[in-house]
Short mmCIF file of C-alpha atoms in Angstrom, two decimals:
data_model
loop_
_atom_site.label_atom_id
_atom_site.label_comp_id
_atom_site.label_asym_id
_atom_site.label_seq_id
_atom_site.Cartn_x
_atom_site.Cartn_y
_atom_site.Cartn_z
CA UNK U 1 30.86 -2.15 -10.20
CA UNK U 2 29.94 -3.69 -13.53
CA UNK U 3 31.88 -2.50 -16.55
CA UNK U 4 29.99 -0.20 -18.92
CA UNK U 5 30.60 0.38 -22.62
CA UNK U 6 29.73 3.62 -24.40
CA UNK U 7 30.51 4.97 -27.87
CA UNK U 8 33.38 7.46 -27.64
CA UNK U 9 31.55 10.22 -29.48
CA UNK U 10 28.20 11.23 -30.95
CA UNK U 11 26.70 14.22 -32.71
CA UNK U 12 23.12 15.47 -32.47
CA UNK U 13 21.34 18.36 -34.15
CA UNK U 14 20.13 21.16 -31.92
CA UNK U 15 16.46 20.74 -31.03
CA UNK U 16 16.43 17.02 -31.73
CA UNK U 17 16.40 14.24 -29.16
CA UNK U 18 19.83 12.95 -28.20
CA UNK U 19 19.87 9.21 -27.46
CA UNK U 20 23.00 7.99 -25.70
CA UNK U 21 23.43 4.22 -25.41
CA UNK U 22 25.23 2.25 -22.73
CA UNK U 23 25.92 -1.46 -22.42
CA UNK U 24 26.28 -3.00 -18.97
CA UNK U 25 25.86 -6.70 -19.66
CA UNK U 26 27.49 -7.81 -16.38
CA UNK U 27 25.38 -5.61 -14.14
CA UNK U 28 24.25 -7.29 -10.93
CA UNK U 29 20.83 -7.11 -9.36
CA UNK U 30 21.66 -4.48 -6.77
CA UNK U 31 23.55 -2.11 -9.08
CA UNK U 32 21.86 1.11 -10.15
CA UNK U 33 22.48 2.71 -13.53
CA UNK U 34 23.65 6.31 -13.12
CA UNK U 35 24.27 8.99 -15.70
CA UNK U 36 26.50 12.01 -15.21
CA UNK U 37 27.83 14.64 -17.55
CA UNK U 38 30.87 16.87 -17.47
CA UNK U 39 31.07 20.19 -19.26
CA UNK U 40 34.58 21.43 -19.97
CA UNK U 41 36.59 21.03 -16.77
CA UNK U 42 33.70 21.48 -14.34
CA UNK U 43 32.79 18.82 -11.81
CA UNK U 44 30.58 15.98 -13.05
CA UNK U 45 26.89 16.83 -12.91
CA UNK U 46 24.35 14.24 -11.84
CA UNK U 47 21.61 13.65 -14.43
CA UNK U 48 19.48 10.66 -13.52
CA UNK U 49 19.58 7.11 -12.18
CA UNK U 50 17.45 3.99 -12.05
CA UNK U 51 17.39 0.35 -11.05
CA UNK U 52 14.99 -1.39 -13.45
CA UNK U 53 12.14 0.97 -14.20
CA UNK U 54 12.32 3.79 -16.69
CA UNK U 55 12.87 7.15 -15.07
CA UNK U 56 12.25 10.75 -16.09
CA UNK U 57 13.19 14.05 -14.51
CA UNK U 58 13.48 17.65 -15.66
CA UNK U 59 16.77 16.98 -17.42
CA UNK U 60 16.36 13.63 -19.14
CA UNK U 61 14.76 10.21 -19.44
CA UNK U 62 16.42 6.90 -18.70
CA UNK U 63 15.28 3.77 -20.50
CA UNK U 64 16.58 0.48 -19.06
CA UNK U 65 16.01 -2.75 -20.97
CA UNK U 66 14.04 -5.49 -19.27
CA UNK U 67 17.14 -7.67 -18.88
CA UNK U 68 19.04 -4.62 -17.53
CA UNK U 69 21.98 -5.27 -19.83
CA UNK U 70 21.73 -1.91 -21.53
CA UNK U 71 20.22 1.53 -21.14
CA UNK U 72 19.63 4.73 -23.09
CA UNK U 73 19.78 8.28 -21.83
CA UNK U 74 17.45 10.60 -23.73
CA UNK U 75 17.82 14.36 -23.81
CA UNK U 76 14.48 15.28 -25.40
CA UNK U 77 15.35 18.62 -27.00
CA UNK U 78 19.10 19.03 -27.15
CA UNK U 79 20.60 22.50 -26.89
CA UNK U 80 24.14 23.73 -27.43
CA UNK U 81 24.60 23.73 -23.65
CA UNK U 82 24.17 19.96 -23.65
CA UNK U 83 27.54 19.54 -25.37
CA UNK U 84 29.53 17.54 -22.80
CA UNK U 85 31.03 14.18 -21.94
CA UNK U 86 28.35 11.80 -20.67
CA UNK U 87 29.19 8.96 -18.30
CA UNK U 88 27.14 5.84 -17.70
CA UNK U 89 27.97 4.02 -14.48
CA UNK U 90 26.73 0.87 -12.79
CA UNK U 91 26.85 1.68 -9.10
CA UNK U 92 26.66 -1.01 -6.43
CA UNK U 93 29.55 -0.44 -4.05
CA UNK U 94 31.48 2.53 -2.76
CA UNK U 95 34.11 2.33 -5.44
CA UNK U 96 32.07 4.18 -8.06
CA UNK U 97 34.07 3.99 -11.25
CA UNK U 98 33.86 6.41 -14.16
CA UNK U 99 34.92 5.24 -17.61
CA UNK U 100 35.85 7.56 -20.46
CA UNK U 101 32.24 8.29 -21.47
CA UNK U 102 30.65 9.59 -24.67
CA UNK U 103 31.55 13.00 -25.98
CA UNK U 104 28.25 14.46 -27.22
CA UNK U 105 28.43 17.41 -29.57
CA UNK U 106 25.27 19.35 -30.34
CA UNK U 107 25.36 20.76 -33.86
CA UNK U 108 23.63 24.13 -34.49
CA UNK L 1 27.24 23.35 -6.11
CA UNK L 2 25.33 21.02 -3.76
CA UNK L 3 26.95 22.76 -0.79
CA UNK L 4 30.50 21.64 -1.58
CA UNK L 5 33.53 23.91 -1.46
CA UNK L 6 36.98 22.80 -2.53
CA UNK L 7 40.06 24.78 -1.60
CA UNK L 8 42.31 25.90 -3.02
CA UNK L 9 40.91 26.04 -6.57
CA UNK L 10 44.40 26.16 -8.06
CA UNK L 11 47.80 25.33 -6.63
CA UNK L 12 51.30 25.08 -7.97
CA UNK L 13 53.85 23.32 -5.79
CA UNK L 14 57.29 21.82 -6.06
CA UNK L 15 58.21 18.15 -6.06
CA UNK L 16 58.76 16.81 -2.58
CA UNK L 17 56.60 19.33 -0.73
CA UNK L 18 53.51 18.34 1.27
CA UNK L 19 50.15 19.48 -0.03
CA UNK L 20 46.71 19.37 1.59
CA UNK L 21 43.48 19.85 -0.31
CA UNK L 22 40.29 20.58 1.56
CA UNK L 23 36.71 19.60 0.83
CA UNK L 24 34.01 21.27 2.90
CA UNK L 25 30.29 20.42 2.78
CA UNK L 26 27.28 22.09 4.30
CA UNK L 27 24.88 19.17 3.65
CA UNK L 28 25.80 16.99 6.64
CA UNK L 29 26.15 14.00 4.29
CA UNK L 30 27.76 10.86 5.56
CA UNK L 31 29.81 9.88 2.50
CA UNK L 32 32.64 11.90 1.01
CA UNK L 33 35.00 11.01 -1.83
CA UNK L 34 38.19 12.20 -3.47
CA UNK L 35 38.73 11.59 -7.20
CA UNK L 36 41.43 12.61 -9.61
CA UNK L 37 40.94 13.22 -13.31
CA UNK L 38 43.61 12.88 -15.95
CA UNK L 39 43.38 12.85 -19.75
CA UNK L 40 42.60 9.37 -21.03
CA UNK L 41 41.77 7.98 -17.59
CA UNK L 42 38.40 9.44 -16.72
CA UNK L 43 37.78 9.92 -13.01
CA UNK L 44 39.54 7.58 -10.62
CA UNK L 45 38.71 7.13 -6.94
CA UNK L 46 41.53 7.92 -4.51
CA UNK L 47 39.93 7.56 -1.08
CA UNK L 48 36.48 7.78 0.42
CA UNK L 49 34.93 8.23 3.84
CA UNK L 50 31.77 6.74 5.28
CA UNK L 51 31.80 8.73 8.50
CA UNK L 52 33.98 10.66 10.92
CA UNK L 53 37.33 8.87 11.18
CA UNK L 54 36.08 6.11 8.85
CA UNK L 55 37.95 6.02 5.55
CA UNK L 56 38.94 3.49 2.93
CA UNK L 57 41.14 3.29 -0.14
CA UNK L 58 40.08 3.62 -3.74
CA UNK L 59 41.85 2.41 -6.87
CA UNK L 60 44.69 4.98 -6.90
CA UNK L 61 45.44 5.60 -3.22
CA UNK L 62 49.25 5.24 -3.27
CA UNK L 63 50.93 8.51 -2.29
CA UNK L 64 47.78 9.95 -0.74
CA UNK L 65 46.34 10.04 2.76
CA UNK L 66 43.04 11.39 4.01
CA UNK L 67 41.49 12.54 7.25
CA UNK L 68 37.99 13.26 8.39
CA UNK L 69 37.78 14.63 11.93
CA UNK L 70 34.48 16.43 11.35
CA UNK L 71 31.45 15.51 9.25
CA UNK L 72 31.84 18.60 7.10
CA UNK L 73 35.53 18.37 6.19
CA UNK L 74 37.47 15.75 4.23
CA UNK L 75 41.16 16.46 3.71
CA UNK L 76 43.40 14.94 1.05
CA UNK L 77 47.15 15.07 1.73
CA UNK L 78 50.02 14.42 -0.61
CA UNK L 79 52.85 13.78 1.85
CA UNK L 80 55.56 14.40 -0.75
CA UNK L 81 54.16 15.63 -4.04
CA UNK L 82 55.41 14.13 -7.31
CA UNK L 83 54.92 15.27 -10.88
CA UNK L 84 52.65 12.24 -11.49
CA UNK L 85 50.21 13.79 -9.03
CA UNK L 86 49.64 16.77 -11.28
CA UNK L 87 45.92 16.47 -11.89
CA UNK L 88 42.48 17.89 -11.28
CA UNK L 89 41.07 16.70 -7.97
CA UNK L 90 37.35 16.46 -7.36
CA UNK L 91 35.55 15.99 -4.09
CA UNK L 92 32.09 14.44 -3.98
CA UNK L 93 29.47 13.88 -1.31
CA UNK L 94 26.57 11.47 -1.01
CA UNK L 95 23.76 11.14 1.45
CA UNK L 96 22.53 7.84 2.86
CA UNK L 97 18.92 8.92 2.78
CA UNK L 98 17.94 6.75 -0.17
CA UNK L 99 15.71 3.74 0.47
CA UNK L 100 18.64 1.49 -0.39
CA UNK L 101 22.29 2.20 0.01
CA UNK L 102 23.10 3.14 -3.60
CA UNK L 103 19.86 4.90 -4.41
CA UNK L 104 21.35 8.34 -3.81
CA UNK L 105 23.68 10.16 -6.19
CA UNK L 106 27.12 11.62 -5.66
CA UNK L 107 27.36 15.38 -6.07
CA UNK L 108 30.68 16.87 -7.09
CA UNK L 109 32.56 20.04 -6.29
CA UNK L 110 34.21 22.24 -8.90
CA UNK L 111 37.65 20.75 -8.48
CA UNK L 112 41.18 21.74 -7.52
CA UNK L 113 43.77 21.99 -10.26
CA UNK L 114 47.13 20.93 -8.83
CA UNK L 115 50.40 21.33 -10.68
CA UNK L 116 53.58 19.75 -9.29
CA UNK L 117 56.73 21.15 -10.88
#
């Protein structure tokens, strides 16, 4: 899997959109971009994934640049329950690798 | 969560004893995974399975073995537990129903916290 780079931490005001960036400049053509989050010590929770088109579901939106070298996860209206560690992963073989992610803190 | 049950949820054991962790799924998914999570290391893949009796190593497989005799169960065994294996262990499952192989997400269980004293 391609290596991904994320900022270690971010803050966002409650009710605002949280935009989490991820760089994956070495991503290959068959690798999907996945986003997970982990709240406290619970198991990672799947959020969204995409290959090259932008994607949206009930939790978030995923914006992938045209060259696929970076992406942004958007939580449209952040709540306190969105405080978590967010992982961006380029997934193209069975050895799915999680980095250390971005710790997102939602500020009341 | 996603039909995955990990047991036990917590275990304390002594160095040198064998330990088996169980992951049970009700989804009939083909792929199953074992990860460990430690501070500063994120999640690291130990072993995975792509079918009954079909398993392969991940990045931190030393000291661990796995078995999958039924679709629904994936067992992780520490033959002789060491203090370095104190960790939180997560099981994950993935279907192969996506249109391409990696177009389906992993879903994780709630973890087993193992302490080796």
